[in-house]
Amino acid sequence: MKKVLVGTGLVFGLSAWVAPLAAGAQTPVRGDQALFVQTDNPTGNQVVAYDRAADGTLTLAGTYGTGGLGGVLNGSVVDHLASQGSLTFDRAHGVLYAVNADSDTVSVFAVEGDRLALRQVIDSGGQFPVSIAAHGDLVYVLNAKGQANVAGFRAAGDRLHAIHDSVRSLGLTIPGDTSQFTHTPGQVAFSPDGSQLVVTTKANGNDIDVFGVRRDGRLDRAPTVNLEAGNVPFGVAFDGAGDLLVANAGPDSLSTYALHRNGSLTAIDSVANGQAATCWLVSVGGYFYTSNAGGPSLSGYQEAPGGTLDLLGSTSTDPGTVDAAGSPDGRYLYVQTGLNGIVDEFQIGSGGALLPIGSVTVAGGAGGEGIVAS
């Protein structure tokens, strides 16, 4: 049983970081470019599709029911799932995975441009799924309530098939009170080579758990547990060298770690941003951006060779900054702001600076999480 951290300190503050674009920046040619946003609405979960124009702005293209219900963790306000990766695009199979937290299911959509077709709704292997990771033919779902666990699936075309004996407990006790949203696990993610599976526990142990992935797709019986006392590790990403980056809601910082084959982590660097509730993390265009729900703001970072970090500054957003996604070409950043269900649009300029280019309101999307760009 893991020790539960009762409370964490958050530092509040806000600085403006909006800069002009680099002179002579080229406009990308439009292709099959889309953005998908999950509403996580408890009366009926939906995925809303947007076209991405050549200038990065969004136009509503369609709305698709998932066949399940969104969920709301106790104590949450702007981030009902309190997770990262609840909507995942599996580019290799051309499908989109969406969690239905209150239905304990995962929906599988076939993707064609900005159009979706619901192919499957499958049991998540636990209670209250909040995050999904895909690598090759393997898919793992993070279930945040009950016996919090990860459950494995194998992808075949536009279907998922549960892997026998793949469920692994995280050893967490999940509270039912208003601290629930800080004491559920935050994200599941594969290492770049797919040999390891990473899970963050947030304030429920302050651990980064690393499972080895076996050749048959199942995980080691127990993870290597990396204690990061007081950090409240939440969203993760990897850099080109395979080092792990983690957004920490405790000190409101971004940290880098070397991930070893035995699942242990060695700290490289950690840089605070002076914001509040730093929880989500996205890598785009060679830069890293944290979403700070208490700002509300985005903070930009640049990583030097060796994993050290430089803070670039912060940019204001609409209230309740949560999950974010970058365009595959590295030119645009889109962030969900959960208080009013708005997606803010930014162009990435010189030195990673962000230029606001517009916003859209997602119908029924207040508190929603889950966003991907294709």
mmCIF file of C-alpha atoms in Angstrom:
data_model
loop_
_atom_site.group_PDB
_atom_site.id
_atom_site.type_symbol
_atom_site.label_atom_id
_atom_site.label_comp_id
_atom_site.label_asym_id
_atom_site.label_seq_id
_atom_site.Cartn_x
_atom_site.Cartn_y
_atom_site.Cartn_z
ATOM 1 C CA MET A 1 0.000 0.000 0.000
ATOM 2 C CA LYS A 2 1.316 3.405 -0.921
ATOM 3 C CA LYS A 3 1.391 6.353 1.402
ATOM 4 C CA VAL A 4 -1.109 9.114 0.617
ATOM 5 C CA LEU A 5 0.091 12.712 0.579
ATOM 6 C CA VAL A 6 -2.557 14.838 2.281
ATOM 7 C CA GLY A 7 -1.773 18.250 0.780
ATOM 8 C CA THR A 8 0.552 20.172 -1.484
ATOM 9 C CA GLY A 9 1.573 23.792 -1.747
ATOM 10 C CA LEU A 10 0.973 25.782 -4.925
ATOM 11 C CA VAL A 11 2.691 29.025 -5.831
ATOM 12 C CA PHE A 12 0.481 31.551 -7.624
ATOM 13 C CA GLY A 13 1.655 34.072 -10.149
ATOM 14 C CA LEU A 14 1.378 35.090 -13.769
ATOM 15 C CA SER A 15 3.628 36.638 -16.338
ATOM 16 C CA ALA A 16 2.819 37.544 -19.924
ATOM 17 C CA TRP A 17 4.781 35.887 -22.698
ATOM 18 C CA VAL A 18 3.450 36.732 -26.113
ATOM 19 C CA ALA A 19 5.936 37.492 -28.884
ATOM 20 C CA PRO A 20 5.782 38.213 -32.611
ATOM 21 C CA LEU A 21 6.351 35.506 -35.176
ATOM 22 C CA ALA A 22 9.682 35.083 -36.852
ATOM 23 C CA ALA A 23 10.020 37.314 -39.870
ATOM 24 C CA GLY A 24 9.337 35.525 -43.113
ATOM 25 C CA ALA A 25 7.697 32.475 -41.490
ATOM 26 C CA GLN A 26 6.150 30.229 -44.126
ATOM 27 C CA THR A 27 2.475 29.266 -44.176
ATOM 28 C CA PRO A 28 1.979 25.483 -44.345
ATOM 29 C CA VAL A 29 -0.064 23.932 -47.128
ATOM 30 C CA ARG A 30 -3.359 22.528 -45.929
ATOM 31 C CA GLY A 31 -3.796 18.774 -46.100
ATOM 32 C CA ASP A 32 -5.969 16.385 -44.120
ATOM 33 C CA GLN A 33 -5.465 18.448 -40.981
ATOM 34 C CA ALA A 34 -7.892 18.042 -38.110
ATOM 35 C CA LEU A 35 -8.193 18.608 -34.372
ATOM 36 C CA PHE A 36 -10.267 16.328 -32.164
ATOM 37 C CA VAL A 37 -11.560 17.394 -28.752
ATOM 38 C CA GLN A 38 -13.308 15.223 -26.160
ATOM 39 C CA THR A 39 -16.168 16.792 -24.176
ATOM 40 C CA ASP A 40 -16.186 14.232 -21.341
ATOM 41 C CA ASN A 41 -19.793 15.275 -20.777
ATOM 42 C CA PRO A 42 -21.399 13.103 -18.058
ATOM 43 C CA THR A 43 -24.743 13.105 -19.899
ATOM 44 C CA GLY A 44 -23.136 11.712 -23.053
ATOM 45 C CA ASN A 45 -19.504 11.842 -24.081
ATOM 46 C CA GLN A 46 -18.655 13.220 -27.525
ATOM 47 C CA VAL A 47 -15.657 13.843 -29.734
ATOM 48 C CA VAL A 48 -15.838 17.138 -31.626
ATOM 49 C CA ALA A 49 -13.876 17.430 -34.883
ATOM 50 C CA TYR A 50 -12.417 20.655 -36.276
ATOM 51 C CA ASP A 51 -10.726 21.448 -39.565
ATOM 52 C CA ARG A 52 -7.352 23.170 -39.189
ATOM 53 C CA ALA A 53 -6.868 25.862 -41.822
ATOM 54 C CA ALA A 54 -3.480 26.766 -43.302
ATOM 55 C CA ASP A 55 -3.225 29.623 -40.783
ATOM 56 C CA GLY A 56 -3.924 27.258 -37.854
ATOM 57 C CA THR A 57 -7.445 28.468 -37.088
ATOM 58 C CA LEU A 58 -10.242 25.983 -36.414
ATOM 59 C CA THR A 59 -13.648 25.405 -38.046
ATOM 60 C CA LEU A 60 -16.233 22.972 -36.691
ATOM 61 C CA ALA A 61 -16.450 19.861 -38.882
ATOM 62 C CA GLY A 62 -18.628 17.435 -36.913
ATOM 63 C CA THR A 63 -19.630 15.968 -33.563
ATOM 64 C CA TYR A 64 -19.587 12.246 -32.778
ATOM 65 C CA GLY A 65 -21.064 10.365 -29.828
ATOM 66 C CA THR A 66 -18.750 7.873 -28.161
ATOM 67 C CA GLY A 67 -21.479 5.506 -26.991
ATOM 68 C CA GLY A 68 -20.555 6.177 -23.374
ATOM 69 C CA LEU A 69 -20.625 8.696 -20.548
ATOM 70 C CA GLY A 70 -18.013 11.172 -19.434
ATOM 71 C CA GLY A 71 -17.090 11.343 -15.757
ATOM 72 C CA VAL A 72 -16.309 13.892 -13.066
ATOM 73 C CA LEU A 73 -13.867 13.217 -10.234
ATOM 74 C CA ASN A 74 -14.812 14.578 -6.816
ATOM 75 C CA GLY A 75 -13.229 17.967 -6.182
ATOM 76 C CA SER A 76 -12.495 18.751 -9.829
ATOM 77 C CA VAL A 77 -13.634 22.055 -11.328
ATOM 78 C CA VAL A 78 -11.935 22.689 -14.669
ATOM 79 C CA ASP A 79 -10.376 19.222 -15.177
ATOM 80 C CA HIS A 80 -13.040 16.566 -14.662
ATOM 81 C CA LEU A 81 -10.736 13.631 -15.413
ATOM 82 C CA ALA A 82 -7.610 15.197 -13.861
ATOM 83 C CA SER A 83 -5.512 13.327 -16.405
ATOM 84 C CA GLN A 84 -3.528 13.622 -19.604
ATOM 85 C CA GLY A 85 -3.995 11.426 -22.665
ATOM 86 C CA SER A 86 -7.695 10.603 -22.362
ATOM 87 C CA LEU A 87 -8.006 10.988 -26.148
ATOM 88 C CA THR A 88 -5.270 9.269 -28.176
ATOM 89 C CA PHE A 89 -4.621 9.129 -31.914
ATOM 90 C CA ASP A 90 -3.103 5.827 -33.032
ATOM 91 C CA ARG A 91 -1.568 6.933 -36.305
ATOM 92 C CA ALA A 92 -0.288 3.453 -37.191
ATOM 93 C CA HIS A 93 -3.821 2.036 -37.227
ATOM 94 C CA GLY A 94 -5.669 5.208 -38.250
ATOM 95 C CA VAL A 95 -7.885 5.157 -35.179
ATOM 96 C CA LEU A 96 -8.785 7.409 -32.274
ATOM 97 C CA TYR A 97 -9.244 6.059 -28.730
ATOM 98 C CA ALA A 98 -11.539 7.883 -26.283
ATOM 99 C CA VAL A 99 -12.252 7.046 -22.637
ATOM 100 C CA ASN A 100 -15.795 6.911 -21.290
ATOM 101 C CA ALA A 101 -14.974 7.360 -17.615
ATOM 102 C CA ASP A 102 -18.409 6.836 -16.080
ATOM 103 C CA SER A 103 -19.164 3.887 -18.368
ATOM 104 C CA ASP A 104 -15.835 2.126 -17.720
ATOM 105 C CA THR A 105 -15.340 1.731 -21.461
ATOM 106 C CA VAL A 106 -13.093 2.829 -24.323
ATOM 107 C CA SER A 107 -14.412 3.885 -27.742
ATOM 108 C CA VAL A 108 -12.526 3.206 -30.960
ATOM 109 C CA PHE A 109 -13.106 5.493 -33.951
ATOM 110 C CA ALA A 110 -11.813 5.016 -37.490
ATOM 111 C CA VAL A 111 -10.345 8.323 -38.692
ATOM 112 C CA GLU A 112 -10.578 9.657 -42.236
ATOM 113 C CA GLY A 113 -9.469 13.278 -42.419
ATOM 114 C CA ASP A 114 -11.842 15.187 -40.158
ATOM 115 C CA ARG A 115 -14.455 12.396 -40.146
ATOM 116 C CA LEU A 116 -14.901 9.697 -37.522
ATOM 117 C CA ALA A 117 -16.733 6.371 -37.574
ATOM 118 C CA LEU A 118 -17.401 4.561 -34.281
ATOM 119 C CA ARG A 119 -16.152 0.982 -34.654
ATOM 120 C CA GLN A 120 -16.098 -0.394 -31.117
ATOM 121 C CA VAL A 121 -16.926 0.266 -27.479
ATOM 122 C CA ILE A 122 -14.988 -2.084 -25.192
ATOM 123 C CA ASP A 123 -14.656 -2.596 -21.442
ATOM 124 C CA SER A 124 -11.642 -0.690 -20.105
ATOM 125 C CA GLY A 125 -10.507 -3.467 -17.772
ATOM 126 C CA GLY A 126 -11.196 -1.412 -14.640
ATOM 127 C CA GLN A 127 -13.079 1.553 -13.229
ATOM 128 C CA PHE A 128 -13.035 5.125 -14.519
ATOM 129 C CA PRO A 129 -10.545 5.061 -17.420
ATOM 130 C CA VAL A 130 -8.664 8.375 -17.743
ATOM 131 C CA SER A 131 -5.654 7.868 -20.045
ATOM 132 C CA ILE A 132 -4.606 5.710 -23.005
ATOM 133 C CA ALA A 133 -1.180 4.928 -24.476
ATOM 134 C CA ALA A 134 -0.463 3.194 -27.791
ATOM 135 C CA HIS A 135 2.763 1.780 -29.235
ATOM 136 C CA GLY A 136 2.869 -0.572 -32.201
ATOM 137 C CA ASP A 137 0.031 -3.042 -31.702
ATOM 138 C CA LEU A 138 -0.088 -2.526 -27.924
ATOM 139 C CA VAL A 139 -2.572 -0.261 -26.144
ATOM 140 C CA TYR A 140 -2.700 0.273 -22.377
ATOM 141 C CA VAL A 141 -5.532 1.966 -20.502
ATOM 142 C CA LEU A 142 -5.141 3.650 -17.118
ATOM 143 C CA ASN A 143 -8.136 3.118 -14.820
ATOM 144 C CA ALA A 144 -8.242 5.628 -11.969
ATOM 145 C CA LYS A 145 -10.839 4.362 -9.466
ATOM 146 C CA GLY A 146 -11.526 1.188 -7.523
ATOM 147 C CA GLN A 147 -8.448 -0.980 -7.767
ATOM 148 C CA ALA A 148 -6.595 1.603 -9.834
ATOM 149 C CA ASN A 149 -4.789 -0.293 -12.567
ATOM 150 C CA VAL A 150 -3.472 -0.474 -16.095
ATOM 151 C CA ALA A 151 -5.060 -2.928 -18.543
ATOM 152 C CA GLY A 152 -3.568 -4.136 -21.827
ATOM 153 C CA PHE A 153 -5.070 -4.550 -25.296
ATOM 154 C CA ARG A 154 -3.809 -5.511 -28.721
ATOM 155 C CA ALA A 155 -4.899 -3.442 -31.711
ATOM 156 C CA ALA A 156 -5.950 -5.215 -34.906
ATOM 157 C CA GLY A 157 -7.194 -2.816 -37.556
ATOM 158 C CA ASP A 158 -9.912 -0.715 -35.979
ATOM 159 C CA ARG A 159 -10.595 -3.083 -33.078
ATOM 160 C CA LEU A 160 -9.047 -3.691 -29.655
ATOM 161 C CA HIS A 161 -8.695 -7.129 -28.061
ATOM 162 C CA ALA A 162 -8.025 -7.529 -24.334
ATOM 163 C CA ILE A 163 -4.741 -9.258 -23.498
ATOM 164 C CA HIS A 164 -5.207 -12.125 -21.051
ATOM 165 C CA ASP A 165 -3.580 -11.570 -17.648
ATOM 166 C CA SER A 166 -2.489 -8.025 -18.531
ATOM 167 C CA VAL A 167 -4.168 -6.061 -15.708
ATOM 168 C CA ARG A 168 -1.679 -4.678 -13.183
ATOM 169 C CA SER A 169 -2.677 -2.974 -9.948
ATOM 170 C CA LEU A 170 -1.062 0.324 -8.967
ATOM 171 C CA GLY A 171 -1.473 -0.357 -5.247
ATOM 172 C CA LEU A 172 -3.319 2.905 -4.621
ATOM 173 C CA THR A 173 -6.147 3.685 -2.240
ATOM 174 C CA ILE A 174 -8.465 6.110 -4.020
ATOM 175 C CA PRO A 175 -10.377 8.508 -1.740
ATOM 176 C CA GLY A 176 -14.034 9.361 -2.255
ATOM 177 C CA ASP A 177 -13.860 12.899 -0.854
ATOM 178 C CA THR A 178 -13.048 16.152 -2.625
ATOM 179 C CA SER A 179 -9.328 15.288 -2.764
ATOM 180 C CA GLN A 180 -10.119 12.555 -5.301
ATOM 181 C CA PHE A 181 -9.030 14.581 -8.332
ATOM 182 C CA THR A 182 -5.532 15.098 -6.874
ATOM 183 C CA HIS A 183 -5.221 11.508 -5.613
ATOM 184 C CA THR A 184 -5.989 9.534 -8.756
ATOM 185 C CA PRO A 185 -3.242 8.532 -11.218
ATOM 186 C CA GLY A 186 -2.546 11.072 -13.961
ATOM 187 C CA GLN A 187 -1.198 9.460 -17.129
ATOM 188 C CA VAL A 188 0.022 6.275 -18.766
ATOM 189 C CA ALA A 189 2.706 6.490 -21.471
ATOM 190 C CA PHE A 190 5.062 4.191 -23.364
ATOM 191 C CA SER A 191 8.776 4.868 -23.558
ATOM 192 C CA PRO A 192 9.859 5.723 -27.124
ATOM 193 C CA ASP A 193 11.013 2.158 -27.872
ATOM 194 C CA GLY A 194 7.916 0.617 -26.252
ATOM 195 C CA SER A 195 9.935 -1.433 -23.753
ATOM 196 C CA GLN A 196 8.578 0.381 -20.671
ATOM 197 C CA LEU A 197 5.251 1.772 -19.498
ATOM 198 C CA VAL A 198 5.205 4.855 -17.255
ATOM 199 C CA VAL A 199 2.406 5.841 -14.851
ATOM 200 C CA THR A 200 2.234 8.977 -12.699
ATOM 201 C CA THR A 201 0.359 8.814 -9.381
ATOM 202 C CA LYS A 202 0.066 12.556 -8.648
ATOM 203 C CA ALA A 203 -0.440 13.240 -4.912
ATOM 204 C CA ASN A 204 -1.246 9.595 -4.182
ATOM 205 C CA GLY A 205 2.316 8.577 -3.354
ATOM 206 C CA ASN A 206 4.110 11.149 -5.536
ATOM 207 C CA ASP A 207 5.478 8.251 -7.568
ATOM 208 C CA ILE A 208 6.522 7.674 -11.143
ATOM 209 C CA ASP A 209 5.902 3.961 -11.681
ATOM 210 C CA VAL A 210 7.715 2.163 -14.498
ATOM 211 C CA PHE A 211 6.657 -1.288 -15.729
ATOM 212 C CA GLY A 212 8.774 -3.415 -18.019
ATOM 213 C CA VAL A 213 6.875 -4.539 -21.150
ATOM 214 C CA ARG A 214 7.345 -8.221 -22.025
ATOM 215 C CA ARG A 215 7.522 -9.632 -25.543
ATOM 216 C CA ASP A 216 3.996 -11.037 -25.239
ATOM 217 C CA GLY A 217 2.655 -7.534 -24.497
ATOM 218 C CA ARG A 218 2.090 -8.118 -20.801
ATOM 219 C CA LEU A 219 3.838 -6.122 -18.106
ATOM 220 C CA ASP A 220 6.094 -7.105 -15.257
ATOM 221 C CA ARG A 221 4.030 -8.030 -12.211
ATOM 222 C CA ALA A 222 5.136 -4.962 -10.265
ATOM 223 C CA PRO A 223 6.617 -1.645 -11.326
ATOM 224 C CA THR A 224 9.808 0.067 -10.312
ATOM 225 C CA VAL A 225 8.535 2.824 -8.021
ATOM 226 C CA ASN A 226 10.357 6.157 -8.224
ATOM 227 C CA LEU A 227 9.411 8.360 -5.280
ATOM 228 C CA GLU A 228 9.375 12.091 -6.074
ATOM 229 C CA ALA A 229 8.374 13.431 -2.656
ATOM 230 C CA GLY A 230 6.106 16.477 -2.831
ATOM 231 C CA ASN A 231 6.321 16.816 -6.614
ATOM 232 C CA VAL A 232 2.794 15.598 -7.510
ATOM 233 C CA PRO A 233 3.967 14.204 -10.893
ATOM 234 C CA PHE A 234 1.212 14.553 -13.506
ATOM 235 C CA GLY A 235 1.731 14.858 -17.302
ATOM 236 C CA VAL A 236 4.732 13.362 -19.098
ATOM 237 C CA ALA A 237 6.529 13.533 -22.434
ATOM 238 C CA PHE A 238 9.786 12.208 -23.888
ATOM 239 C CA ASP A 239 12.566 14.048 -25.687
ATOM 240 C CA GLY A 240 14.563 12.861 -28.679
ATOM 241 C CA ALA A 241 17.195 11.264 -26.443
ATOM 242 C CA GLY A 242 14.586 9.150 -24.638
ATOM 243 C CA ASP A 243 14.723 11.161 -21.417
ATOM 244 C CA LEU A 244 11.488 11.594 -19.482
ATOM 245 C CA LEU A 245 9.995 15.033 -18.839
ATOM 246 C CA VAL A 246 7.396 15.442 -16.095
ATOM 247 C CA ALA A 247 5.091 18.323 -15.172
ATOM 248 C CA ASN A 248 4.960 18.696 -11.379
ATOM 249 C CA ALA A 249 1.869 20.216 -9.751
ATOM 250 C CA GLY A 250 3.548 20.493 -6.347
ATOM 251 C CA PRO A 251 6.400 22.950 -7.037
ATOM 252 C CA ASP A 252 4.826 24.039 -10.389
ATOM 253 C CA SER A 253 7.827 22.953 -12.406
ATOM 254 C CA LEU A 254 9.089 20.854 -15.276
ATOM 255 C CA SER A 255 11.652 18.130 -14.567
ATOM 256 C CA THR A 256 13.848 15.932 -16.747
ATOM 257 C CA TYR A 257 14.961 12.413 -15.866
ATOM 258 C CA ALA A 258 17.150 9.756 -17.419
ATOM 259 C CA LEU A 259 15.062 6.579 -17.685
ATOM 260 C CA HIS A 260 17.119 3.413 -17.144
ATOM 261 C CA ARG A 261 16.407 -0.109 -18.364
ATOM 262 C CA ASN A 262 15.602 -1.303 -14.847
ATOM 263 C CA GLY A 263 12.864 1.342 -14.552
ATOM 264 C CA SER A 264 14.760 3.647 -12.231
ATOM 265 C CA LEU A 265 15.031 7.384 -12.863
ATOM 266 C CA THR A 266 17.961 9.745 -12.398
ATOM 267 C CA ALA A 267 17.105 13.431 -12.023
ATOM 268 C CA ILE A 268 18.742 15.748 -14.562
ATOM 269 C CA ASP A 269 17.111 19.153 -14.078
ATOM 270 C CA SER A 270 14.016 20.848 -12.670
ATOM 271 C CA VAL A 271 12.881 24.411 -13.383
ATOM 272 C CA ALA A 272 9.911 26.160 -11.745
ATOM 273 C CA ASN A 273 7.739 28.517 -13.777
ATOM 274 C CA GLY A 274 6.190 30.730 -11.096
ATOM 275 C CA GLN A 275 2.675 29.728 -12.144
ATOM 276 C CA ALA A 276 0.006 27.631 -10.377
ATOM 277 C CA ALA A 277 -1.289 24.063 -10.826
ATOM 278 C CA THR A 278 1.262 22.976 -13.447
ATOM 279 C CA CYS A 279 -0.199 19.654 -14.524
ATOM 280 C CA TRP A 280 -0.179 19.019 -18.293
ATOM 281 C CA LEU A 281 2.731 18.816 -20.711
ATOM 282 C CA VAL A 282 3.053 18.774 -24.496
ATOM 283 C CA SER A 283 6.060 18.575 -26.807
ATOM 284 C CA VAL A 284 5.716 20.484 -30.086
ATOM 285 C CA GLY A 285 8.095 22.100 -32.533
ATOM 286 C CA GLY A 286 11.143 21.256 -30.429
ATOM 287 C CA TYR A 287 9.736 23.030 -27.367
ATOM 288 C CA PHE A 288 7.858 21.870 -24.269
ATOM 289 C CA TYR A 289 4.790 23.637 -22.894
ATOM 290 C CA THR A 290 3.147 23.111 -19.522
ATOM 291 C CA SER A 291 -0.501 23.953 -18.867
ATOM 292 C CA ASN A 292 -0.988 25.808 -15.590
ATOM 293 C CA ALA A 293 -4.653 25.577 -14.589
ATOM 294 C CA GLY A 294 -4.277 28.111 -11.789
ATOM 295 C CA GLY A 295 -2.624 30.754 -13.982
ATOM 296 C CA PRO A 296 -4.387 30.428 -16.273
ATOM 297 C CA SER A 297 -1.383 30.127 -18.548
ATOM 298 C CA LEU A 298 1.010 28.117 -20.655
ATOM 299 C CA SER A 299 4.731 28.040 -19.825
ATOM 300 C CA GLY A 300 7.325 27.345 -22.501
ATOM 301 C CA TYR A 301 10.614 25.516 -22.038
ATOM 302 C CA GLN A 302 13.572 24.739 -24.250
ATOM 303 C CA GLU A 303 15.788 21.756 -23.558
ATOM 304 C CA ALA A 304 19.537 21.812 -24.084
ATOM 305 C CA PRO A 305 21.587 18.719 -24.999
ATOM 306 C CA GLY A 306 21.954 16.678 -21.845
ATOM 307 C CA GLY A 307 18.455 17.443 -20.599
ATOM 308 C CA THR A 308 18.898 20.808 -18.874
ATOM 309 C CA LEU A 309 15.993 23.228 -19.206
ATOM 310 C CA ASP A 310 15.535 26.928 -19.898
ATOM 311 C CA LEU A 311 12.254 28.665 -19.029
ATOM 312 C CA LEU A 312 11.109 30.779 -21.986
ATOM 313 C CA GLY A 313 8.189 32.542 -20.296
ATOM 314 C CA SER A 314 4.429 32.250 -19.857
ATOM 315 C CA THR A 315 1.384 33.144 -21.958
ATOM 316 C CA SER A 316 -2.116 33.840 -20.653
ATOM 317 C CA THR A 317 -5.047 31.656 -21.727
ATOM 318 C CA ASP A 318 -8.761 31.481 -21.082
ATOM 319 C CA PRO A 319 -9.598 30.237 -17.550
ATOM 320 C CA GLY A 320 -8.802 26.667 -16.564
ATOM 321 C CA THR A 321 -5.819 25.702 -18.738
ATOM 322 C CA VAL A 322 -5.751 21.909 -19.098
ATOM 323 C CA ASP A 323 -4.814 19.393 -21.815
ATOM 324 C CA ALA A 324 -3.013 20.565 -24.975
ATOM 325 C CA ALA A 325 -1.937 19.288 -28.389
ATOM 326 C CA GLY A 326 0.544 20.443 -31.014
ATOM 327 C CA SER A 327 0.124 20.176 -34.770
ATOM 328 C CA PRO A 328 2.358 17.509 -36.355
ATOM 329 C CA ASP A 329 4.228 20.193 -38.320
ATOM 330 C CA GLY A 330 5.199 21.920 -35.053
ATOM 331 C CA ARG A 331 3.662 25.277 -36.025
ATOM 332 C CA TYR A 332 0.539 25.423 -33.866
ATOM 333 C CA LEU A 333 -0.493 24.721 -30.279
ATOM 334 C CA TYR A 334 -4.062 24.118 -29.122
ATOM 335 C CA VAL A 335 -5.066 24.085 -25.457
ATOM 336 C CA GLN A 336 -8.304 23.161 -23.730
ATOM 337 C CA THR A 337 -9.438 25.675 -21.124
ATOM 338 C CA GLY A 338 -11.879 23.804 -18.955
ATOM 339 C CA LEU A 339 -13.814 26.488 -17.127
ATOM 340 C CA ASN A 340 -15.895 27.446 -20.162
ATOM 341 C CA GLY A 341 -14.967 24.655 -22.569
ATOM 342 C CA ILE A 342 -12.884 26.850 -24.876
ATOM 343 C CA VAL A 343 -9.972 25.749 -27.075
ATOM 344 C CA ASP A 344 -7.358 28.491 -27.456
ATOM 345 C CA GLU A 345 -5.297 28.560 -30.651
ATOM 346 C CA PHE A 346 -1.645 29.679 -30.856
ATOM 347 C CA GLN A 347 0.971 29.926 -33.567
ATOM 348 C CA ILE A 348 4.490 29.012 -32.463
ATOM 349 C CA GLY A 349 6.899 31.777 -33.372
ATOM 350 C CA SER A 350 10.571 32.566 -33.037
ATOM 351 C CA GLY A 351 12.197 31.031 -29.989
ATOM 352 C CA GLY A 352 9.045 29.082 -29.108
ATOM 353 C CA ALA A 353 7.001 32.212 -28.323
ATOM 354 C CA LEU A 354 3.224 31.909 -28.669
ATOM 355 C CA LEU A 355 1.009 34.188 -30.759
ATOM 356 C CA PRO A 356 -2.744 33.913 -30.084
ATOM 357 C CA ILE A 357 -4.675 33.408 -33.343
ATOM 358 C CA GLY A 358 -8.206 32.690 -32.077
ATOM 359 C CA SER A 359 -10.374 30.335 -30.066
ATOM 360 C CA VAL A 360 -13.458 28.133 -30.369
ATOM 361 C CA THR A 361 -16.062 27.119 -27.804
ATOM 362 C CA VAL A 362 -16.767 23.380 -27.596
ATOM 363 C CA ALA A 363 -20.469 22.759 -26.998
ATOM 364 C CA GLY A 364 -20.914 20.768 -23.767
ATOM 365 C CA GLY A 365 -17.153 20.784 -23.223
ATOM 366 C CA ALA A 366 -16.787 22.637 -19.900
ATOM 367 C CA GLY A 367 -14.452 20.579 -17.704
ATOM 368 C CA GLY A 368 -13.598 18.323 -20.616
ATOM 369 C CA GLU A 369 -10.176 16.820 -21.255
ATOM 370 C CA GLY A 370 -8.701 15.060 -24.245
ATOM 371 C CA ILE A 371 -7.317 16.754 -27.362
ATOM 372 C CA VAL A 372 -5.246 15.534 -30.334
ATOM 373 C CA ALA A 373 -4.167 16.994 -33.673
ATOM 374 C CA SER A 374 -3.779 14.902 -36.818
#
